[in-house]
Amino acid sequence: MRQAKLTVQGAEAYETENLYYEVPDIEQFRGKDVVISGGGNSAVDWANELEPIAKSVTVVHRRDAFGGHEQFVTKMKNSRVNVMTPFAISGLTGCNQGKCIEQVQLEHCESKSCQIKRVDAVVVNHGFEVELSFLEHEPLGLKVEESKLQLNDRMQTNVPGIFAVGDLANYNSKLPLIAGCFQDAALAVNSVKQYVEPTANEYGMVSSHHEKLTQ
């Protein structure tokens, strides 16, 4: 899993100077004009953290609605943070021999009209990308549909000895909830135990199953 990069031509050239994908120290943005791209919890949190110390904070998001917690989105909108929706960064202009971003081009996602904004720093939070190409590696022969491993009811793939849990795994009647993954994990562990030790109990044991407590 890796952070999703800004998909603007030449963006990678600025990653060593003033294009950021995380905020390790908010003090480095004190007194600066900052543009934040994103609409999730992290982007909203960064905007609220930087607003008191930055010269200006502009948040651009390609949708009108934000995915962050409502309480913190409201706080952001009621502050001096400049919220621009639906906008996206469509271009970067550099200075210092092309090492630093000096201006960003902001494009309206519907009208396609553009605005140019001077910046000292750009912070990007577009979520994460998951590298799944290994799943389709021919020698493995794993059954994959829509980037998910297809499992049986014992959390086993179509390849004996390979089990899976979490967002990557799919099976009939699966609910996409975190709570369900805890059960999936326990079931997978029991299945692995049976695979390596066929005489093991099919299901997990708890203290009340101890032979001394059956008397």
Short mmCIF file of C-alpha atoms in Angstrom, two decimals:
data_model
loop_
_atom_site.label_atom_id
_atom_site.label_comp_id
_atom_site.label_asym_id
_atom_site.label_seq_id
_atom_site.Cartn_x
_atom_site.Cartn_y
_atom_site.Cartn_z
CA MET A 1 0.00 0.00 0.00
CA ARG A 2 1.34 3.43 -0.91
CA GLN A 3 0.09 6.99 -0.91
CA ALA A 4 -1.66 8.03 -4.10
CA LYS A 5 0.50 10.58 -5.90
CA LEU A 6 -0.59 13.81 -7.52
CA THR A 7 -1.33 12.94 -11.15
CA VAL A 8 0.01 16.15 -12.66
CA GLN A 9 2.83 16.14 -15.19
CA GLY A 10 6.19 16.77 -13.56
CA ALA A 11 4.87 16.64 -9.99
CA GLU A 12 7.52 14.18 -8.84
CA ALA A 13 10.24 16.80 -9.43
CA TYR A 14 8.94 18.85 -6.50
CA GLU A 15 8.72 16.06 -3.92
CA THR A 16 12.09 16.95 -2.40
CA GLU A 17 11.17 20.60 -1.84
CA ASN A 18 7.60 21.80 -1.27
CA LEU A 19 5.26 19.04 -2.47
CA TYR A 20 4.22 16.97 0.53
CA TYR A 21 2.21 13.79 1.04
CA GLU A 22 2.27 14.02 4.83
CA VAL A 23 2.74 16.67 7.50
CA PRO A 24 5.47 15.52 9.91
CA ASP A 25 5.88 18.97 11.49
CA ILE A 26 3.28 21.72 11.15
CA GLU A 27 5.83 24.37 12.14
CA GLN A 28 7.47 24.14 8.72
CA PHE A 29 4.30 25.69 7.28
CA ARG A 30 4.18 28.67 9.64
CA GLY A 31 3.57 31.92 7.77
CA LYS A 32 3.23 30.17 4.41
CA ASP A 33 0.57 30.04 1.72
CA VAL A 34 -0.50 26.39 1.65
CA VAL A 35 -2.73 24.52 -0.79
CA ILE A 36 -4.14 21.18 0.37
CA SER A 37 -5.59 18.77 -2.18
CA GLY A 38 -8.03 16.16 -0.89
CA GLY A 39 -11.35 15.69 0.84
CA GLY A 40 -10.89 12.93 3.40
CA ASN A 41 -10.18 13.00 7.13
CA SER A 42 -6.46 13.67 6.75
CA ALA A 43 -6.91 16.61 4.39
CA VAL A 44 -9.52 18.17 6.67
CA ASP A 45 -7.41 17.58 9.79
CA TRP A 46 -4.35 19.12 8.16
CA ALA A 47 -6.37 22.18 7.15
CA ASN A 48 -7.61 22.67 10.72
CA GLU A 49 -4.12 22.17 12.16
CA LEU A 50 -2.42 24.57 9.74
CA GLU A 51 -5.09 27.28 9.73
CA PRO A 52 -3.89 29.02 12.94
CA ILE A 53 -0.23 29.20 11.90
CA ALA A 54 -0.13 29.40 8.10
CA LYS A 55 -0.48 32.70 6.26
CA SER A 56 -3.28 31.12 4.24
CA VAL A 57 -4.76 27.65 3.72
CA THR A 58 -6.70 26.66 0.62
CA VAL A 59 -8.37 23.26 0.34
CA VAL A 60 -9.27 22.00 -3.12
CA HIS A 61 -11.50 18.97 -3.57
CA ARG A 62 -12.98 17.52 -6.74
CA ARG A 63 -16.37 17.00 -5.08
CA ASP A 64 -18.64 19.39 -3.21
CA ALA A 65 -19.07 16.92 -0.34
CA PHE A 66 -16.18 16.03 1.96
CA GLY A 67 -15.52 12.54 3.27
CA GLY A 68 -14.12 13.72 6.61
CA HIS A 69 -15.95 13.72 9.92
CA GLU A 70 -18.81 16.22 9.82
CA GLN A 71 -17.67 18.00 12.99
CA PHE A 72 -14.21 18.74 11.59
CA VAL A 73 -15.50 19.60 8.12
CA THR A 74 -17.81 22.17 9.73
CA LYS A 75 -14.91 23.55 11.77
CA MET A 76 -12.85 23.92 8.60
CA LYS A 77 -15.62 25.68 6.70
CA ASN A 78 -16.25 28.08 9.58
CA SER A 79 -12.58 29.04 9.81
CA ARG A 80 -10.52 31.23 7.50
CA VAL A 81 -9.63 28.21 5.36
CA ASN A 82 -10.49 28.89 1.72
CA VAL A 83 -12.50 25.88 0.49
CA MET A 84 -12.66 25.44 -3.29
CA THR A 85 -15.00 22.78 -4.71
CA PRO A 86 -15.29 21.13 -7.15
CA PHE A 87 -11.69 21.92 -8.08
CA ALA A 88 -8.55 19.90 -8.76
CA ILE A 89 -4.90 20.75 -9.27
CA SER A 90 -4.24 20.56 -13.00
CA GLY A 91 -0.83 22.18 -13.33
CA LEU A 92 2.29 23.25 -11.45
CA THR A 93 4.73 26.06 -12.20
CA GLY A 94 8.18 25.90 -10.67
CA CYS A 95 10.91 28.28 -9.60
CA ASN A 96 14.47 27.84 -8.27
CA GLN A 97 15.46 25.96 -11.42
CA GLY A 98 12.23 23.98 -11.33
CA LYS A 99 12.77 22.51 -7.87
CA CYS A 100 10.03 24.41 -5.98
CA ILE A 101 6.38 24.93 -6.80
CA GLU A 102 5.65 28.64 -7.17
CA GLN A 103 2.14 28.49 -8.62
CA VAL A 104 -0.63 25.93 -8.95
CA GLN A 105 -3.27 25.82 -11.64
CA LEU A 106 -6.69 24.96 -10.21
CA GLU A 107 -9.29 23.66 -12.64
CA HIS A 108 -13.02 23.66 -12.01
CA CYS A 109 -14.12 20.06 -12.51
CA GLU A 110 -17.34 21.03 -14.31
CA SER A 111 -16.75 24.26 -16.22
CA LYS A 112 -13.04 23.50 -16.82
CA SER A 113 -12.22 27.14 -16.08
CA CYS A 114 -8.86 27.66 -14.38
CA GLN A 115 -7.39 29.84 -11.67
CA ILE A 116 -3.73 30.43 -10.88
CA LYS A 117 -2.69 30.59 -7.25
CA ARG A 118 0.70 31.42 -5.76
CA VAL A 119 1.86 28.93 -3.12
CA ASP A 120 4.71 28.20 -0.75
CA ALA A 121 3.71 24.57 -0.21
CA VAL A 122 1.33 21.96 -1.61
CA VAL A 123 0.04 19.13 0.55
CA VAL A 124 -1.66 16.17 -1.15
CA ASN A 125 -3.88 13.57 0.45
CA HIS A 126 -5.63 11.47 -2.18
CA GLY A 127 -5.79 8.28 -0.15
CA PHE A 128 -3.82 5.14 -0.82
CA GLU A 129 -3.16 2.79 -3.71
CA VAL A 130 -2.81 -0.94 -3.25
CA GLU A 131 -0.40 -2.90 -5.44
CA LEU A 132 -2.29 -6.05 -6.41
CA SER A 133 -0.49 -7.13 -9.58
CA PHE A 134 1.13 -10.01 -7.68
CA LEU A 135 -2.30 -11.61 -7.35
CA GLU A 136 -2.42 -12.21 -11.07
CA HIS A 137 1.06 -13.74 -11.16
CA GLU A 138 0.55 -16.70 -13.47
CA PRO A 139 2.41 -19.40 -11.46
CA LEU A 140 0.17 -18.78 -8.43
CA GLY A 141 -3.05 -19.34 -10.33
CA LEU A 142 -5.18 -17.50 -7.78
CA LYS A 143 -8.78 -16.85 -8.67
CA VAL A 144 -9.24 -13.08 -8.73
CA GLU A 145 -12.38 -11.16 -9.60
CA GLU A 146 -12.56 -7.36 -9.47
CA SER A 147 -9.20 -7.24 -7.65
CA LYS A 148 -10.42 -9.53 -4.88
CA LEU A 149 -9.41 -13.08 -4.01
CA GLN A 150 -12.31 -15.52 -4.24
CA LEU A 151 -12.56 -17.73 -1.15
CA ASN A 152 -14.60 -20.61 0.17
CA ASP A 153 -16.34 -20.52 3.55
CA ARG A 154 -13.09 -21.51 5.28
CA MET A 155 -11.18 -18.44 4.02
CA GLN A 156 -9.20 -20.59 1.60
CA THR A 157 -8.39 -19.58 -1.95
CA ASN A 158 -8.60 -21.95 -4.89
CA VAL A 159 -4.91 -22.74 -4.26
CA PRO A 160 -4.41 -25.18 -1.35
CA GLY A 161 -2.45 -23.63 1.49
CA ILE A 162 -3.19 -20.00 0.63
CA PHE A 163 -5.73 -18.24 2.84
CA ALA A 164 -6.84 -14.61 2.99
CA VAL A 165 -8.81 -12.14 5.12
CA GLY A 166 -9.68 -8.44 4.99
CA ASP A 167 -10.59 -6.12 2.14
CA LEU A 168 -8.65 -8.28 -0.29
CA ALA A 169 -10.85 -11.31 0.37
CA ASN A 170 -14.30 -12.06 -1.00
CA TYR A 171 -16.75 -14.89 -0.48
CA ASN A 172 -20.48 -15.47 -0.71
CA SER A 173 -22.51 -13.36 1.75
CA LYS A 174 -19.51 -11.30 2.89
CA LEU A 175 -20.36 -7.96 4.53
CA PRO A 176 -17.78 -5.18 3.95
CA LEU A 177 -17.46 -4.35 7.65
CA ILE A 178 -14.38 -4.18 9.87
CA ALA A 179 -16.19 -6.18 12.55
CA GLY A 180 -16.61 -9.09 10.15
CA CYS A 181 -12.85 -9.22 9.52
CA PHE A 182 -12.23 -10.27 13.12
CA GLN A 183 -14.35 -13.36 12.59
CA ASP A 184 -12.72 -13.96 9.22
CA ALA A 185 -9.27 -13.83 10.84
CA ALA A 186 -10.20 -16.34 13.54
CA LEU A 187 -11.74 -18.66 10.96
CA ALA A 188 -8.67 -18.38 8.72
CA VAL A 189 -6.32 -19.19 11.61
CA ASN A 190 -8.35 -22.28 12.46
CA SER A 191 -8.33 -23.31 8.81
CA VAL A 192 -4.57 -22.88 8.57
CA LYS A 193 -4.14 -24.93 11.73
CA GLN A 194 -6.21 -27.73 10.22
CA TYR A 195 -4.28 -27.51 6.97
CA VAL A 196 -0.90 -28.01 8.65
CA GLU A 197 -2.31 -30.38 11.26
CA PRO A 198 -5.31 -32.27 9.82
CA THR A 199 -6.17 -33.85 13.19
CA ALA A 200 -6.62 -30.45 14.86
CA ASN A 201 -10.07 -29.31 15.99
CA GLU A 202 -12.11 -27.79 13.20
CA TYR A 203 -13.04 -24.78 15.34
CA GLY A 204 -11.12 -22.80 17.96
CA MET A 205 -11.16 -23.83 21.60
CA VAL A 206 -11.79 -21.67 24.65
CA SER A 207 -11.06 -22.29 28.33
CA SER A 208 -14.50 -23.76 29.00
CA HIS A 209 -13.69 -26.53 26.50
CA HIS A 210 -10.81 -27.79 28.65
CA GLU A 211 -11.18 -31.46 29.52
CA LYS A 212 -10.86 -30.76 33.24
CA LEU A 213 -13.94 -28.54 33.09
CA THR A 214 -16.15 -31.24 31.58
CA GLN A 215 -16.42 -33.09 34.87
#
